[in-house]
PDB file of C-alpha atoms in Angstrom:
ATOM      1  CA  MET A   1     -14.306 -81.709  -8.278  1.00 39.00           C
ATOM      2  CA  THR A   2     -14.669 -79.326 -11.214  1.00 44.00           C
ATOM      3  CA  THR A   3     -16.747 -80.527 -14.128  1.00 47.00           C
ATOM      4  CA  ALA A   4     -15.838 -79.986 -17.774  1.00 49.00           C
ATOM      5  CA  THR A   5     -18.806 -77.651 -18.153  1.00 51.00           C
ATOM      6  CA  SER A   6     -17.790 -75.414 -15.255  1.00 57.00           C
ATOM      7  CA  ILE A   7     -14.229 -75.235 -16.626  1.00 48.00           C
ATOM      8  CA  GLU A   8     -15.584 -74.319 -20.063  1.00 53.00           C
ATOM      9  CA  ASP A   9     -17.867 -71.730 -18.524  1.00 59.00           C
ATOM     10  CA  SER A  10     -15.003 -70.344 -16.492  1.00 79.00           C
ATOM     11  CA  LEU A  11     -12.679 -70.061 -19.505  1.00 88.00           C
ATOM     12  CA  CYS A  12     -15.369 -68.632 -21.796  1.00 87.00           C
ATOM     13  CA  CYS A  13     -16.521 -66.038 -19.291  1.00 84.00           C
ATOM     14  CA  TYR A  14     -12.913 -65.163 -18.438  1.00 89.00           C
ATOM     15  CA  CYS A  15     -12.068 -64.669 -22.105  1.00 91.00           C
ATOM     16  CA  SER A  16     -15.177 -63.294 -23.881  1.00 89.00           C
ATOM     17  CA  MET A  17     -13.118 -62.450 -26.993  1.00 90.00           C
ATOM     18  CA  CYS A  18     -15.793 -63.952 -29.241  1.00 89.00           C
ATOM     19  CA  CYS A  19     -18.324 -61.532 -27.698  1.00 88.00           C
ATOM     20  CA  ASN A  20     -16.302 -58.343 -27.269  1.00 86.00           C
ATOM     21  CA  GLY A  21     -15.612 -57.695 -30.944  1.00 86.00           C
ATOM     22  CA  SER A  22     -12.103 -59.166 -31.001  1.00 87.00           C
ATOM     23  CA  LEU A  23     -13.043 -62.087 -33.237  1.00 88.00           C
ATOM     24  CA  PHE A  24     -16.293 -61.072 -34.929  1.00 86.00           C
ATOM     25  CA  SER A  25     -18.311 -57.980 -35.756  1.00 83.00           C
ATOM     26  CA  HIS A  26     -21.659 -59.791 -35.632  1.00 83.00           C
ATOM     27  CA  ALA A  27     -23.447 -63.125 -35.553  1.00 86.00           C
ATOM     28  CA  LYS A  28     -26.457 -64.160 -37.605  1.00 82.00           C
ATOM     29  CA  LEU A  29     -29.460 -65.371 -35.665  1.00 80.00           C
ATOM     30  CA  ASP A  30     -32.629 -67.139 -36.717  1.00 78.00           C
ATOM     31  CA  ASP A  31     -36.081 -65.553 -36.304  1.00 78.00           C
ATOM     32  CA  ASP A  32     -36.834 -67.434 -33.067  1.00 82.00           C
ATOM     33  CA  GLU A  33     -33.611 -66.187 -31.445  1.00 80.00           C
ATOM     34  CA  ARG A  34     -34.320 -62.616 -32.551  1.00 77.00           C
ATOM     35  CA  ALA A  35     -37.822 -62.780 -31.062  1.00 78.00           C
ATOM     36  CA  ARG A  36     -36.519 -64.262 -27.810  1.00 78.00           C
ATOM     37  CA  LEU A  37     -33.768 -61.687 -27.362  1.00 74.00           C
ATOM     38  CA  GLY A  38     -35.621 -58.518 -28.366  1.00 71.00           C
ATOM     39  CA  ASP A  39     -34.517 -55.694 -30.656  1.00 64.00           C
ATOM     40  CA  SER A  40     -32.132 -53.761 -28.416  1.00 62.00           C
ATOM     41  CA  ILE A  41     -29.067 -55.929 -29.069  1.00 64.00           C
ATOM     42  CA  PHE A  42     -29.241 -55.956 -32.870  1.00 65.00           C
ATOM     43  CA  TYR A  43     -28.137 -53.851 -35.738  1.00 64.00           C
ATOM     44  CA  GLU A  44     -29.672 -53.970 -39.174  1.00 64.00           C
ATOM     45  CA  ASP A  45     -27.273 -54.578 -42.060  1.00 64.00           C
ATOM     46  CA  VAL A  46     -27.516 -53.161 -45.579  1.00 59.00           C
ATOM     47  CA  LYS A  47     -29.674 -56.072 -46.734  1.00 70.00           C
ATOM     48  CA  GLY A  48     -32.142 -55.535 -43.896  1.00 68.00           C
ATOM     49  CA  SER A  49     -31.094 -58.547 -41.846  1.00 72.00           C
ATOM     50  CA  LYS A  50     -30.957 -58.086 -38.079  1.00 73.00           C
ATOM     51  CA  ASN A  51     -27.770 -59.488 -36.575  1.00 79.00           C
ATOM     52  CA  LEU A  52     -26.379 -59.734 -33.074  1.00 81.00           C
ATOM     53  CA  GLN A  53     -23.823 -56.934 -32.751  1.00 81.00           C
ATOM     54  CA  PHE A  54     -20.411 -57.213 -31.133  1.00 84.00           C
ATOM     55  CA  PRO A  55     -19.284 -56.085 -28.725  1.00 84.00           C
ATOM     56  CA  CYS A  56     -22.378 -57.688 -27.285  1.00 85.00           C
ATOM     57  CA  THR A  57     -24.561 -55.521 -25.096  1.00 82.00           C
ATOM     58  CA  GLN A  58     -24.896 -58.435 -22.659  1.00 83.00           C
ATOM     59  CA  LEU A  59     -21.268 -58.310 -21.503  1.00 85.00           C
ATOM     60  CA  GLY A  60     -20.890 -57.173 -17.922  1.00 84.00           C
ATOM     61  CA  LYS A  61     -18.218 -54.822 -16.592  1.00 83.00           C
ATOM     62  CA  THR A  62     -15.829 -57.739 -16.107  1.00 80.00           C
ATOM     63  CA  GLY A  63     -16.425 -58.957 -19.661  1.00 78.00           C
ATOM     64  CA  ALA A  64     -18.491 -61.963 -18.586  1.00 81.00           C
ATOM     65  CA  CYS A  65     -21.770 -62.720 -20.337  1.00 83.00           C
ATOM     66  CA  GLN A  66     -24.744 -61.672 -18.228  1.00 82.00           C
ATOM     67  CA  VAL A  67     -27.053 -64.143 -20.013  1.00 80.00           C
ATOM     68  CA  TYR A  68     -24.623 -67.059 -20.327  1.00 82.00           C
ATOM     69  CA  GLU A  69     -27.178 -69.752 -19.454  1.00 81.00           C
ATOM     70  CA  SER A  70     -29.680 -68.438 -22.038  1.00 81.00           C
ATOM     71  CA  ARG A  71     -27.270 -67.085 -24.668  1.00 83.00           C
ATOM     72  CA  PRO A  72     -28.119 -67.591 -28.353  1.00 85.00           C
ATOM     73  CA  ALA A  73     -27.516 -70.996 -29.941  1.00 86.00           C
ATOM     74  CA  VAL A  74     -24.819 -69.569 -32.222  1.00 87.00           C
ATOM     75  CA  CYS A  75     -22.936 -68.408 -29.123  1.00 88.00           C
ATOM     76  CA  GLN A  76     -23.385 -71.792 -27.430  1.00 88.00           C
ATOM     77  CA  ALA A  77     -22.115 -73.632 -30.517  1.00 89.00           C
ATOM     78  CA  PHE A  78     -18.981 -71.539 -31.038  1.00 90.00           C
ATOM     79  CA  ARG A  79     -15.776 -73.133 -29.808  1.00 90.00           C
ATOM     80  CA  CYS A  80     -12.566 -71.233 -30.438  1.00 92.00           C
ATOM     81  CA  ALA A  81      -9.261 -72.987 -31.054  1.00 92.00           C
ATOM     82  CA  LEU A  82      -8.152 -72.293 -27.476  1.00 94.00           C
ATOM     83  CA  LEU A  83     -11.270 -73.864 -25.983  1.00 92.00           C
ATOM     84  CA  ARG A  84     -10.870 -76.917 -28.235  1.00 91.00           C
ATOM     85  CA  ALA A  85      -7.227 -77.220 -27.162  1.00 92.00           C
ATOM     86  CA  HIS A  86      -8.342 -77.019 -23.540  1.00 91.00           C
ATOM     87  CA  ASP A  87     -11.078 -79.615 -24.140  1.00 90.00           C
ATOM     88  CA  SER A  88      -8.525 -82.028 -25.566  1.00 92.00           C
ATOM     89  CA  GLU A  89      -6.262 -81.382 -22.553  1.00 93.00           C
ATOM     90  CA  LYS A  90      -3.483 -79.901 -24.697  1.00 93.00           C
ATOM     91  CA  VAL A  91      -3.761 -76.661 -22.708  1.00 93.00           C
ATOM     92  CA  SER A  92      -4.523 -76.366 -19.006  1.00 94.00           C
ATOM     93  CA  LEU A  93      -7.017 -73.833 -17.684  1.00 92.00           C
ATOM     94  CA  GLU A  94      -4.170 -71.763 -16.261  1.00 93.00           C
ATOM     95  CA  GLU A  95      -2.288 -71.803 -19.591  1.00 95.00           C
ATOM     96  CA  ALA A  96      -5.459 -70.887 -21.453  1.00 94.00           C
ATOM     97  CA  LYS A  97      -6.140 -67.958 -19.136  1.00 94.00           C
ATOM     98  CA  GLN A  98      -2.545 -66.769 -19.592  1.00 96.00           C
ATOM     99  CA  LEU A  99      -3.025 -66.846 -23.383  1.00 96.00           C
ATOM    100  CA  VAL A 100      -6.202 -64.790 -22.954  1.00 95.00           C
ATOM    101  CA  ASP A 101      -4.297 -62.279 -20.820  1.00 96.00           C
ATOM    102  CA  ASP A 102      -1.532 -62.157 -23.435  1.00 97.00           C
ATOM    103  CA  ALA A 103      -4.063 -61.552 -26.221  1.00 95.00           C
ATOM    104  CA  LYS A 104      -5.698 -58.727 -24.284  1.00 94.00           C
ATOM    105  CA  GLU A 105      -2.306 -57.121 -23.630  1.00 97.00           C
ATOM    106  CA  ILE A 106      -1.262 -57.422 -27.282  1.00 97.00           C
ATOM    107  CA  LYS A 107      -4.605 -55.933 -28.344  1.00 94.00           C
ATOM    108  CA  ALA A 108      -4.185 -53.020 -25.925  1.00 94.00           C
ATOM    109  CA  ARG A 109      -0.731 -52.260 -27.357  1.00 96.00           C
ATOM    110  CA  ALA A 110      -2.083 -52.389 -30.908  1.00 95.00           C
ATOM    111  CA  ARG A 111      -5.010 -50.132 -29.976  1.00 92.00           C
ATOM    112  CA  GLU A 112      -2.660 -47.668 -28.320  1.00 93.00           C
ATOM    113  CA  ALA A 113      -0.405 -47.568 -31.399  1.00 93.00           C
ATOM    114  CA  ILE A 114      -3.368 -47.083 -33.756  1.00 91.00           C
ATOM    115  CA  ASP A 115      -4.836 -44.315 -31.629  1.00 89.00           C
ATOM    116  CA  ALA A 116      -1.445 -42.579 -31.348  1.00 88.00           C
ATOM    117  CA  ALA A 117      -0.918 -42.714 -35.123  1.00 87.00           C
ATOM    118  CA  ALA A 118      -4.416 -41.353 -35.747  1.00 83.00           C
ATOM    119  CA  ALA A 119      -4.405 -38.715 -33.011  1.00 80.00           C
ATOM    120  CA  ARG A 120      -4.710 -35.761 -35.399  1.00 74.00           C
ATOM    121  CA  LEU A 121      -6.983 -37.407 -37.941  1.00 72.00           C
ATOM    122  CA  PRO A 122     -10.635 -36.491 -37.498  1.00 65.00           C
ATOM    123  CA  LYS A 123     -11.727 -39.153 -40.018  1.00 62.00           C
ATOM    124  CA  VAL A 124     -10.262 -41.992 -37.950  1.00 62.00           C
ATOM    125  CA  VAL A 125     -12.760 -42.347 -35.135  1.00 64.00           C
ATOM    126  CA  LYS A 126     -11.763 -44.281 -32.072  1.00 66.00           C
ATOM    127  CA  GLU A 127     -13.863 -47.278 -33.049  1.00 62.00           C
ATOM    128  CA  ALA A 128     -14.877 -49.984 -30.600  1.00 59.00           C
ATOM    129  CA  ARG A 129     -13.539 -52.534 -33.098  1.00 79.00           C
ATOM    130  CA  ILE A 130      -9.803 -52.382 -33.609  1.00 86.00           C
ATOM    131  CA  SER A 131      -9.904 -53.811 -37.146  1.00 87.00           C
ATOM    132  CA  ARG A 132     -12.172 -50.998 -38.357  1.00 84.00           C
ATOM    133  CA  ALA A 133      -9.877 -48.386 -36.808  1.00 86.00           C
ATOM    134  CA  MET A 134      -6.851 -49.963 -38.505  1.00 90.00           C
ATOM    135  CA  ARG A 135      -8.607 -49.991 -41.885  1.00 88.00           C
ATOM    136  CA  ALA A 136      -9.488 -46.315 -41.464  1.00 85.00           C
ATOM    137  CA  LEU A 137      -5.886 -45.518 -40.521  1.00 87.00           C
ATOM    138  CA  GLU A 138      -4.587 -47.425 -43.558  1.00 89.00           C
ATOM    139  CA  HIS A 139      -7.018 -45.562 -45.805  1.00 85.00           C
ATOM    140  CA  GLU A 140      -5.852 -42.194 -44.471  1.00 83.00           C
ATOM    141  CA  HIS A 141      -2.199 -43.207 -44.808  1.00 85.00           C
ATOM    142  CA  GLU A 142      -2.687 -44.401 -48.403  1.00 87.00           C
ATOM    143  CA  ALA A 143      -4.452 -41.133 -49.211  1.00 83.00           C
ATOM    144  CA  GLY A 144      -1.194 -39.421 -48.273  1.00 79.00           C
ATOM    145  CA  ASP A 145      -2.436 -37.531 -45.252  1.00 60.00           C
ATOM    146  CA  GLY A 146       0.557 -35.648 -43.874  1.00 62.00           C
ATOM    147  CA  ASP A 147      -0.649 -35.962 -40.287  1.00 70.00           C
ATOM    148  CA  ILE A 148       0.470 -39.597 -40.024  1.00 78.00           C
ATOM    149  CA  SER A 149       4.172 -40.163 -39.613  1.00 85.00           C
ATOM    150  CA  ASN A 150       5.545 -43.237 -41.359  1.00 88.00           C
ATOM    151  CA  ILE A 151       7.061 -44.447 -38.101  1.00 91.00           C
ATOM    152  CA  ALA A 152       3.744 -44.149 -36.221  1.00 90.00           C
ATOM    153  CA  PHE A 153       1.884 -45.862 -39.053  1.00 91.00           C
ATOM    154  CA  LYS A 154       4.399 -48.730 -39.283  1.00 94.00           C
ATOM    155  CA  ARG A 155       4.323 -49.155 -35.506  1.00 95.00           C
ATOM    156  CA  ALA A 156       0.523 -49.338 -35.534  1.00 94.00           C
ATOM    157  CA  LYS A 157       0.515 -51.782 -38.440  1.00 95.00           C
ATOM    158  CA  THR A 158       3.153 -53.990 -36.803  1.00 96.00           C
ATOM    159  CA  HIS A 159       1.258 -54.145 -33.506  1.00 96.00           C
ATOM    160  CA  PHE A 160      -2.007 -54.813 -35.340  1.00 96.00           C
ATOM    161  CA  ARG A 161      -0.469 -57.646 -37.373  1.00 96.00           C
ATOM    162  CA  LEU A 162       0.971 -59.207 -34.225  1.00 96.00           C
ATOM    163  CA  TYR A 163      -2.450 -58.996 -32.605  1.00 95.00           C
ATOM    164  CA  ARG A 164      -4.236 -60.553 -35.616  1.00 93.00           C
ATOM    165  CA  ARG A 165      -1.656 -63.352 -35.867  1.00 92.00           C
ATOM    166  CA  PHE A 166      -2.015 -64.140 -32.156  1.00 93.00           C
ATOM    167  CA  ILE A 167      -5.825 -64.151 -32.420  1.00 92.00           C
ATOM    168  CA  ARG A 168      -5.782 -66.414 -35.476  1.00 89.00           C
ATOM    169  CA  GLN A 169      -3.394 -68.842 -33.859  1.00 88.00           C
ATOM    170  CA  TYR A 170      -5.136 -69.254 -30.514  1.00 89.00           C
ATOM    171  CA  PHE A 171      -8.755 -68.159 -30.882  1.00 88.00           C
ATOM    172  CA  SER A 172     -10.112 -68.155 -34.429  1.00 78.00           C
ATOM    173  CA  SER A 173     -12.564 -70.671 -35.653  1.00 62.00           C
ATOM    174  CA  LYS A 174     -15.693 -70.607 -37.749  1.00 49.00           C
ATOM    175  CA  TYR A 175     -19.129 -70.968 -36.282  1.00 37.00           C
ATOM    176  CA  HIS A 176     -20.309 -74.558 -36.628  1.00 31.00           C
TER     177      HIS A 176
END
């Protein structure tokens, strides 16, 4: 029989959207966590605080956390809306995994549209985080750069909005 913990672990490691930069850019850690994890997985923000960066350097090739059993407390405490729905048996494991697959497909389409719209713009770097790339594209479009067609920009923005709405509906939640 499968335990609730193994199901949670299976869904979390299957999804990894909270770790891959889809939901967050970083997580704040306390001094003990920073000391335990070492400096290689952090970035230093403007105020000098060291934060865990996302996408996390501990994600394996499949997207599963390589240090799941010893992951930071903030990572252990986070429970997205989809995981909570699964915990309350409103969503089966199979349905939850299908929603994860749908989110990844929607994100890929949005990323493709953003990259296509920004293809000739040297200022819009192909960022690891899709939200930063969209902001850069919007900035270039608002500046009136002639290299972005209105159709390509609107397509990118539409796909990005669909992606953000899907993420907010099924995955978003604050750390608690």
